[in-house]
GROMACS .gro file of C-alpha atoms in nm:
model
  395
    1MET     CA    1  -0.860  -0.114   2.700
    2LYS     CA    2  -0.646  -0.348   2.490
    3LYS     CA    3  -0.326  -0.369   2.361
    4ILE     CA    4  -0.300  -0.422   1.982
    5LEU     CA    5   0.029  -0.536   1.747
    6VAL     CA    6  -0.016  -0.450   1.393
    7ILE     CA    7   0.209  -0.646   1.189
    8ASN     CA    8   0.207  -0.393   0.832
    9SER     CA    9   0.427  -0.656   0.578
   10GLY     CA   10   0.490  -0.472   0.252
   11SER     CA   11   0.675  -0.602  -0.017
   12SER     CA   12   0.982  -0.486   0.102
   13SER     CA   13   0.931  -0.347   0.481
   14ILE     CA   14   0.789  -0.417   0.758
   15LYS     CA   15   0.613  -0.167   0.954
   16PHE     CA   16   0.461  -0.234   1.315
   17GLN     CA   17   0.292  -0.044   1.606
   18LEU     CA   18   0.171  -0.140   1.937
   19ILE     CA   19  -0.111   0.079   1.978
   20LYS     CA   20  -0.353   0.098   2.318
   21MET     CA   21  -0.708   0.103   2.192
   22PRO     CA   22  -0.956   0.234   2.190
   23GLY     CA   23  -0.787   0.575   2.270
   24GLU     CA   24  -0.556   0.519   1.997
   25ILE     CA   25  -0.224   0.568   2.157
   26VAL     CA   26   0.062   0.408   2.040
   27ILE     CA   27   0.305   0.284   2.264
   28ALA     CA   28   0.547   0.146   1.996
   29ALA     CA   29   0.600   0.183   1.659
   30GLY     CA   30   0.900   0.142   1.390
   31LEU     CA   31   0.957  -0.007   1.058
   32VAL     CA   32   1.195  -0.246   0.921
   33GLU     CA   33   1.306  -0.126   0.539
   34ARG     CA   34   1.467  -0.254   0.255
   35ILE     CA   35   1.460  -0.587   0.358
   36GLY     CA   36   1.706  -0.828   0.132
   37LEU     CA   37   1.909  -0.566   0.062
   38ASP     CA   38   2.243  -0.468   0.175
   39ASN     CA   39   2.202  -0.135   0.324
   40SER     CA   40   1.877  -0.315   0.513
   41ALA     CA   41   1.751  -0.121   0.816
   42ILE     CA   42   1.533  -0.093   1.161
   43HIS     CA   43   1.381   0.179   1.298
   44TYR     CA   44   1.217   0.165   1.617
   45LYS     CA   45   1.029   0.436   1.851
   46SER     CA   46   0.963   0.409   2.243
   47LYS     CA   47   0.929   0.604   2.516
   48LYS     CA   48   1.226   0.449   2.638
   49MET     CA   49   1.424   0.466   2.353
   50ASN     CA   50   1.463   0.568   1.948
   51ILE     CA   51   1.670   0.346   1.772
   52SER     CA   52   1.825   0.361   1.385
   53GLU     CA   53   2.057   0.117   1.278
   54GLN     CA   54   2.105  -0.014   0.957
   55VAL     CA   55   2.188  -0.422   0.991
   56LYS     CA   56   2.139  -0.655   0.653
   57ILE     CA   57   1.803  -0.819   0.763
   58ALA     CA   58   1.778  -1.134   0.480
   59ASN     CA   59   1.393  -1.171   0.483
   60HIS     CA   60   1.082  -1.070   0.673
   61GLU     CA   61   1.039  -1.357   0.909
   62GLU     CA   62   1.415  -1.238   1.047
   63GLY     CA   63   1.260  -0.877   1.038
   64LEU     CA   64   0.924  -1.038   1.209
   65LYS     CA   65   1.199  -1.177   1.497
   66ARG     CA   66   1.372  -0.845   1.583
   67ILE     CA   67   1.092  -0.642   1.579
   68ALA     CA   68   0.921  -0.898   1.864
   69ALA     CA   69   1.270  -0.858   2.083
   70LEU     CA   70   1.286  -0.491   2.056
   71LEU     CA   71   0.950  -0.505   2.199
   72MET     CA   72   1.037  -0.724   2.487
   73ASP     CA   73   1.392  -0.597   2.507
   74THR     CA   74   1.487  -0.481   2.876
   75GLU     CA   75   1.633  -0.178   2.832
   76LYS     CA   76   1.436  -0.143   2.509
   77GLY     CA   77   1.124  -0.288   2.462
   78ALA     CA   78   0.773  -0.175   2.526
   79ILE     CA   79   0.672  -0.433   2.783
   80ALA     CA   80   0.735  -0.612   3.044
   81ASN     CA   81   0.610  -0.950   2.839
   82ILE     CA   82   0.432  -1.115   2.598
   83GLU     CA   83   0.107  -1.139   2.787
   84GLU     CA   84   0.064  -0.750   2.787
   85ILE     CA   85  -0.083  -0.815   2.378
   86ASP     CA   86  -0.423  -0.900   2.347
   87ALA     CA   87  -0.427  -0.919   1.980
   88ILE     CA   88  -0.178  -0.959   1.640
   89GLY     CA   89  -0.355  -0.729   1.368
   90HIS     CA   90  -0.233  -0.839   1.098
   91ARG     CA   91  -0.278  -0.660   0.697
   92VAL     CA   92  -0.348  -0.885   0.443
   93VAL     CA   93  -0.329  -0.822   0.076
   94HIS     CA   94  -0.593  -1.005  -0.119
   95GLY     CA   95  -0.882  -1.219   0.049
   96GLY     CA   96  -1.010  -1.317  -0.277
   97LYS     CA   97  -1.378  -1.387  -0.273
   98ASP     CA   98  -1.314  -1.508   0.059
   99PHE     CA   99  -1.317  -1.248   0.252
  100ALA     CA  100  -1.520  -0.913   0.248
  101ASP     CA  101  -1.443  -0.831   0.668
  102THR     CA  102  -1.193  -0.858   0.937
  103ILE     CA  103  -1.164  -1.186   1.034
  104VAL     CA  104  -1.028  -1.380   1.359
  105ILE     CA  105  -0.737  -1.593   1.177
  106ASP     CA  106  -0.783  -2.011   1.227
  107LYS     CA  107  -0.698  -2.271   1.035
  108ASP     CA  108  -0.896  -2.268   0.790
  109VAL     CA  109  -0.846  -1.892   0.731
  110LYS     CA  110  -0.448  -1.960   0.737
  111ALA     CA  111  -0.534  -2.199   0.450
  112THR     CA  112  -0.702  -1.957   0.200
  113ILE     CA  113  -0.407  -1.717   0.234
  114LYS     CA  114  -0.196  -1.947   0.164
  115ARG     CA  115  -0.380  -2.096  -0.148
  116LEU     CA  116  -0.439  -1.693  -0.253
  117PHE     CA  117  -0.040  -1.639  -0.305
  118SER     CA  118   0.008  -1.708  -0.628
  119LEU     CA  119  -0.249  -1.386  -0.652
  120ALA     CA  120  -0.047  -1.172  -0.492
  121PRO     CA  121   0.317  -1.298  -0.479
  122LEU     CA  122   0.518  -1.024  -0.329
  123HIS     CA  123   0.283  -1.012  -0.062
  124ASN     CA  124   0.077  -1.232   0.068
  125PRO     CA  125   0.361  -1.507   0.155
  126HIS     CA  126   0.499  -1.204   0.339
  127ASN     CA  127   0.184  -1.167   0.562
  128TYR     CA  128   0.114  -1.547   0.596
  129THR     CA  129   0.503  -1.515   0.784
  130GLY     CA  130   0.417  -1.281   0.995
  131ILE     CA  131   0.087  -1.457   1.094
  132GLU     CA  132   0.309  -1.799   1.169
  133VAL     CA  133   0.599  -1.580   1.394
  134ALA     CA  134   0.338  -1.417   1.573
  135GLU     CA  135   0.129  -1.773   1.644
  136GLN     CA  136   0.492  -1.906   1.763
  137VAL     CA  137   0.605  -1.569   1.982
  138PHE     CA  138   0.283  -1.472   2.109
  139PRO     CA  139   0.095  -1.790   2.113
  140ASN     CA  140  -0.218  -1.608   2.367
  141ALA     CA  141  -0.286  -1.315   2.155
  142THR     CA  142  -0.609  -1.351   1.908
  143GLN     CA  143  -0.489  -1.311   1.583
  144ILE     CA  144  -0.712  -1.117   1.370
  145ALA     CA  145  -0.663  -1.009   0.946
  146VAL     CA  146  -0.731  -0.708   0.820
  147PHE     CA  147  -0.776  -0.705   0.417
  148ASP     CA  148  -0.660  -0.472   0.184
  149THR     CA  149  -0.926  -0.613  -0.082
  150ALA     CA  150  -1.236  -0.492   0.167
  151PHE     CA  151  -1.257  -0.151   0.077
  152HIS     CA  152  -1.298  -0.222  -0.246
  153GLN     CA  153  -1.605  -0.453  -0.268
  154THR     CA  154  -1.853  -0.126  -0.364
  155LEU     CA  155  -1.694  -0.085  -0.730
  156PRO     CA  156  -1.964  -0.153  -0.945
  157GLU     CA  157  -2.040  -0.451  -1.191
  158ARG     CA  158  -1.894  -0.230  -1.478
  159ALA     CA  159  -1.566  -0.141  -1.306
  160TYR     CA  160  -1.525  -0.422  -1.169
  161ARG     CA  161  -1.602  -0.723  -1.414
  162TYR     CA  162  -1.335  -0.819  -1.705
  163ALA     CA  163  -1.444  -0.845  -2.092
  164ILE     CA  164  -1.385  -1.241  -2.019
  165PRO     CA  165  -1.634  -1.517  -2.063
  166ASN     CA  166  -1.888  -1.472  -1.803
  167LYS     CA  167  -1.745  -1.867  -1.685
  168LEU     CA  168  -1.447  -1.727  -1.532
  169LEU     CA  169  -1.609  -1.480  -1.278
  170ASP     CA  170  -1.916  -1.734  -1.246
  171GLU     CA  171  -1.696  -2.045  -1.165
  172ASN     CA  172  -1.337  -1.898  -1.140
  173TYR     CA  173  -1.453  -1.544  -0.962
  174ILE     CA  174  -1.146  -1.392  -1.199
  175ARG     CA  175  -1.211  -1.021  -1.134
  176VAL     CA  176  -1.063  -0.641  -0.996
  177TYR     CA  177  -1.006  -0.694  -0.674
  178GLY     CA  178  -0.818  -0.396  -0.578
  179PHE     CA  179  -0.598  -0.362  -0.277
  180HIS     CA  180  -0.458  -0.081  -0.037
  181GLY     CA  181  -0.775  -0.055   0.075
  182THR     CA  182  -0.710   0.050   0.421
  183SER     CA  183  -0.467   0.303   0.309
  184HIS     CA  184  -0.709   0.476   0.064
  185LYS     CA  185  -1.026   0.416   0.354
  186TYR     CA  186  -0.803   0.622   0.597
  187VAL     CA  187  -0.702   0.873   0.408
  188ALA     CA  188  -1.007   0.936   0.206
  189GLU     CA  189  -1.185   0.953   0.603
  190LYS     CA  190  -0.938   1.211   0.657
  191ALA     CA  191  -0.980   1.405   0.350
  192GLN     CA  192  -1.328   1.456   0.497
  193ASP     CA  193  -1.220   1.767   0.771
  194PHE     CA  194  -1.069   1.958   0.446
  195ILE     CA  195  -1.430   1.901   0.269
  196SER     CA  196  -1.731   2.145   0.341
  197LYS     CA  197  -1.988   1.945   0.178
  198LYS     CA  198  -2.082   1.621   0.298
  199LYS     CA  199  -2.090   1.465  -0.089
  200SER     CA  200  -1.747   1.442  -0.256
  201LYS     CA  201  -1.504   1.319  -0.553
  202VAL     CA  202  -1.188   1.202  -0.405
  203ILE     CA  203  -0.888   1.088  -0.588
  204THR     CA  204  -0.611   0.894  -0.375
  205VAL     CA  205  -0.278   0.822  -0.504
  206HIS     CA  206  -0.121   0.571  -0.284
  207LEU     CA  207   0.243   0.598  -0.389
  208GLY     CA  208   0.521   0.340  -0.241
  209ASN     CA  209   0.684   0.020  -0.353
  210GLY     CA  210   0.362  -0.098  -0.468
  211CYS     CA  211   0.120   0.224  -0.611
  212SER     CA  212  -0.242   0.236  -0.668
  213ILE     CA  213  -0.459   0.532  -0.717
  214THR     CA  214  -0.878   0.485  -0.619
  215ALA     CA  215  -1.189   0.708  -0.711
  216ILE     CA  216  -1.393   0.742  -0.431
  217LYS     CA  217  -1.715   0.915  -0.448
  218ASN     CA  218  -1.952   1.022  -0.127
  219GLY     CA  219  -1.670   0.777   0.056
  220LYS     CA  220  -1.732   0.453  -0.178
  221SER     CA  221  -1.433   0.354  -0.415
  222ILE     CA  222  -1.586   0.339  -0.728
  223ASP     CA  223  -1.278   0.235  -0.955
  224HIS     CA  224  -0.930   0.129  -0.889
  225SER     CA  225  -0.634   0.098  -1.047
  226LEU     CA  226  -0.464  -0.250  -0.906
  227GLY     CA  227  -0.733  -0.548  -0.995
  228PHE     CA  228  -0.670  -0.955  -0.982
  229ALA     CA  229  -0.367  -0.930  -0.847
  230PRO     CA  230  -0.151  -0.625  -0.697
  231VAL     CA  231   0.039  -0.609  -1.070
  232ASN     CA  232  -0.098  -0.335  -1.291
  233GLY     CA  233  -0.184  -0.042  -1.299
  234LEU     CA  234   0.079   0.267  -1.197
  235ILE     CA  235   0.429   0.152  -1.251
  236MET     CA  236   0.582   0.074  -0.908
  237GLY     CA  237   0.901  -0.002  -0.782
  238THR     CA  238   0.999  -0.348  -0.938
  239ARG     CA  239   0.620  -0.406  -1.101
  240SER     CA  240   0.504  -0.365  -1.441
  241GLY     CA  241   0.236  -0.162  -1.433
  242ASP     CA  242  -0.024  -0.188  -1.730
  243ILE     CA  243   0.129  -0.346  -2.032
  244ASP     CA  244   0.019  -0.523  -2.331
  245GLN     CA  245  -0.069  -0.869  -2.298
  246SER     CA  246  -0.022  -0.985  -2.625
  247ILE     CA  247   0.421  -0.917  -2.449
  248ILE     CA  248   0.359  -1.199  -2.250
  249PHE     CA  249   0.249  -1.413  -2.550
  250TYR     CA  250   0.514  -1.258  -2.725
  251MET     CA  251   0.789  -1.381  -2.459
  252VAL     CA  252   0.687  -1.722  -2.363
  253ASN     CA  253   0.602  -1.826  -2.734
  254THR     CA  254   0.889  -1.591  -2.911
  255LEU     CA  255   1.158  -1.559  -2.713
  256GLY     CA  256   1.138  -1.898  -2.488
  257TYR     CA  257   1.065  -1.744  -2.164
  258SER     CA  258   0.877  -1.999  -1.932
  259LEU     CA  259   0.528  -1.843  -1.751
  260ASN     CA  260   0.752  -1.842  -1.481
  261ASP     CA  261   0.973  -1.618  -1.597
  262VAL     CA  262   0.732  -1.392  -1.721
  263SER     CA  263   0.544  -1.364  -1.381
  264GLU     CA  264   0.888  -1.344  -1.203
  265LEU     CA  265   0.990  -1.032  -1.455
  266LEU     CA  266   0.688  -0.869  -1.392
  267HIS     CA  267   0.683  -0.917  -1.085
  268LYS     CA  268   1.041  -0.845  -0.951
  269LYS     CA  269   1.202  -0.689  -1.213
  270SER     CA  270   0.980  -0.408  -1.373
  271GLY     CA  271   0.836  -0.117  -1.274
  272MET     CA  272   1.141   0.185  -1.241
  273LEU     CA  273   1.425  -0.073  -1.119
  274GLY     CA  274   1.371  -0.279  -1.478
  275LEU     CA  275   1.394   0.138  -1.569
  276THR     CA  276   1.684   0.203  -1.419
  277GLY     CA  277   1.817  -0.043  -1.207
  278TYR     CA  278   1.674   0.108  -0.926
  279SER     CA  279   1.378   0.074  -0.725
  280ASP     CA  280   1.439   0.320  -0.429
  281LEU     CA  281   1.246   0.638  -0.560
  282ARG     CA  282   1.548   0.840  -0.345
  283GLU     CA  283   1.839   0.716  -0.536
  284ILE     CA  284   1.659   0.741  -0.897
  285GLU     CA  285   1.558   1.128  -0.779
  286GLU     CA  286   1.925   1.171  -0.705
  287ALA     CA  287   2.107   0.993  -0.994
  288ALA     CA  288   1.807   1.255  -1.221
  289ALA     CA  289   1.876   1.523  -1.088
  290ASN     CA  290   2.314   1.442  -1.153
  291GLY     CA  291   2.214   1.451  -1.520
  292ASN     CA  292   2.118   1.046  -1.502
  293GLN     CA  293   1.887   1.042  -1.812
  294GLN     CA  294   1.728   0.706  -1.777
  295CYS     CA  295   1.581   0.788  -1.448
  296GLN     CA  296   1.498   1.147  -1.565
  297LEU     CA  297   1.286   0.956  -1.811
  298ALA     CA  298   1.131   0.723  -1.574
  299LEU     CA  299   0.991   0.960  -1.375
  300GLU     CA  300   0.828   1.145  -1.646
  301MET     CA  301   0.692   0.774  -1.770
  302ASN     CA  302   0.562   0.710  -1.401
  303ALA     CA  303   0.420   1.083  -1.338
  304TYR     CA  304   0.249   1.040  -1.741
  305ARG     CA  305   0.099   0.702  -1.581
  306ILE     CA  306  -0.036   0.897  -1.283
  307LYS     CA  307  -0.203   1.152  -1.482
  308LYS     CA  308  -0.321   0.959  -1.706
  309TYR     CA  309  -0.544   0.780  -1.399
  310ILE     CA  310  -0.668   1.109  -1.277
  311GLY     CA  311  -0.771   1.209  -1.627
  312ALA     CA  312  -0.966   0.877  -1.609
  313TYR     CA  313  -1.097   0.865  -1.282
  314ALA     CA  314  -1.199   1.232  -1.298
  315ALA     CA  315  -1.453   1.138  -1.546
  316ALA     CA  316  -1.579   0.845  -1.404
  317MET     CA  317  -1.706   1.067  -1.146
  318ASN     CA  318  -1.758   1.381  -1.372
  319GLY     CA  319  -1.522   1.575  -1.176
  320LEU     CA  320  -1.281   1.567  -0.919
  321ASP     CA  321  -1.296   1.811  -0.583
  322VAL     CA  322  -0.986   1.615  -0.462
  323ILE     CA  323  -0.635   1.481  -0.499
  324VAL     CA  324  -0.482   1.294  -0.201
  325PHE     CA  325  -0.095   1.173  -0.222
  326THR     CA  326  -0.029   0.953   0.040
  327ALA     CA  327   0.273   0.643   0.125
  328GLY     CA  328   0.613   0.639   0.134
  329ILE     CA  329   0.672   0.827  -0.186
  330GLY     CA  330   0.312   1.030  -0.206
  331GLU     CA  331   0.428   1.172   0.131
  332ASN     CA  332   0.771   1.284   0.064
  333SER     CA  333   0.829   1.296  -0.287
  334SER     CA  334   0.771   1.665  -0.434
  335VAL     CA  335   0.942   1.600  -0.713
  336LEU     CA  336   0.687   1.332  -0.807
  337ARG     CA  337   0.382   1.517  -0.703
  338ARG     CA  338   0.490   1.796  -0.869
  339MET     CA  339   0.544   1.595  -1.207
  340VAL     CA  340   0.169   1.510  -1.141
  341CYS     CA  341   0.061   1.827  -1.097
  342GLN     CA  342   0.199   2.042  -1.366
  343ASP     CA  343  -0.023   2.088  -1.684
  344MET     CA  344  -0.309   1.991  -1.496
  345ASP     CA  345  -0.533   2.315  -1.477
  346TYR     CA  346  -0.763   2.255  -1.769
  347LEU     CA  347  -0.884   2.058  -1.492
  348GLY     CA  348  -0.847   2.280  -1.206
  349ILE     CA  349  -0.551   2.140  -1.032
  350GLU     CA  350  -0.321   2.417  -0.924
  351LEU     CA  351   0.050   2.349  -0.702
  352GLU     CA  352   0.187   2.588  -0.446
  353ASN     CA  353   0.534   2.468  -0.513
  354TYR     CA  354   0.653   2.600  -0.138
  355LYS     CA  355   0.401   2.427   0.022
  356ASN     CA  356   0.504   2.129  -0.202
  357ASN     CA  357   0.824   2.205  -0.060
  358VAL     CA  358   0.751   2.178   0.262
  359ARG     CA  359   0.832   1.864   0.451
  360SER     CA  360   0.570   1.800   0.730
  361SER     CA  361   0.402   1.482   0.879
  362GLU     CA  362   0.135   1.693   0.950
  363ASN     CA  363  -0.242   1.667   0.670
  364ARG     CA  364  -0.181   1.955   0.451
  365ILE     CA  365  -0.288   2.159   0.142
  366ILE     CA  366   0.001   2.190  -0.133
  367SER     CA  367  -0.266   2.380  -0.365
  368LYS     CA  368  -0.310   2.688  -0.457
  369GLU     CA  369  -0.634   2.880  -0.275
  370SER     CA  370  -0.737   2.971  -0.646
  371SER     CA  371  -0.690   2.584  -0.726
  372LYS     CA  372  -1.024   2.437  -0.785
  373VAL     CA  373  -0.907   2.121  -0.715
  374LEU     CA  374  -0.775   2.090  -0.333
  375VAL     CA  375  -0.457   1.884  -0.359
  376LEU     CA  376  -0.357   1.713   0.009
  377VAL     CA  377  -0.052   1.527   0.103
  378ILE     CA  378  -0.223   1.311   0.449
  379PRO     CA  379   0.057   1.068   0.576
  380THR     CA  380  -0.163   0.713   0.576
  381ASN     CA  381  -0.178   0.560   0.890
  382GLU     CA  382  -0.261   0.181   0.753
  383GLU     CA  383  -0.141   0.012   1.102
  384LEU     CA  384  -0.417   0.242   1.315
  385GLU     CA  385  -0.694   0.150   1.074
  386ILE     CA  386  -0.579  -0.221   1.152
  387ALA     CA  387  -0.598  -0.152   1.467
  388LYS     CA  388  -0.946   0.036   1.463
  389GLN     CA  389  -1.069  -0.264   1.284
  390SER     CA  390  -0.885  -0.549   1.511
  391TYR     CA  391  -1.053  -0.361   1.801
  392GLN     CA  392  -1.385  -0.374   1.679
  393LEU     CA  393  -1.366  -0.730   1.659
  394LEU     CA  394  -1.281  -0.799   1.982
  395VAL     CA  395  -1.494  -0.577   2.137
   0.00000   0.00000   0.00000
């Protein structure tokens, strides 16, 4: 029996779970959200305590230290001392060409993760911070990295290559790597519980502050919206998604932006934030409902982009059996799910509105019985998937 603390540092949040394996028993869990904003908050649940409080959390390091303090708190905590933690499973976004599997973290692994900062500037630095803080707080625990890019190693060459000179792949390893792999893998496997046939064509739609969509044929990732770095594809909280690359040249050569300025803009000032002034979809939906036309248009653009990818991936797989919505927005936004699925009857997608409007933490069907394509909401559990892979490495 092993106690594994899973740390999942996102671009603006930290999810954590302390899980007893292999029994998959969650001892404590929580979320630090809206990091760096005035309304940041921490949520924590264990057998002893269930708390939610709004507290200013300036950065990921501060958030991780608060998590460690809660876990070991004499009144609220879930462990008596740090020796109870056998391993820390870290979600790491970008493994580049170096990591296709889960691995024990050492100095060389850390150096490579740090070298890949430029490929995932909103994530790898925070993942690295999580590792550094965990090494200080839990010095005797085995530190393990689980990479988002690993699940997408099955992409065929025609999907992962870019139409650029071959040497950029051969010498510089520029290709599609893909992200959110632990989430897409987890929900795709859960979707099989709803499918009678073993061979299936599934599209998983991961919608959070970061967003991605994956075509999964017979359990294998065959195409994916994020590429060399996690900024293209769908419209995200602060990231642009797909953009005409000539705009970058125009901004630099004509408008006087530096390359760093453009990177900052596309990663941190674009997406829903750039369109509306808000990065949190809950605020955008509320403003749209109150007549804010910019927010309404942003929602329409967001849904339209997702619909285009669904159509493309249905074509790539020559069919479609299941669509899965997951992650914070995918699981909770009935508005965006409805906008994505409406006027998709050509593909056999029929949403049942009353099912879609139900709030639930359960895996569920939200399509009509007559729908040729099954539409599911499956809450992702990247933490459990990371715990599973970490445990397999320990035993």
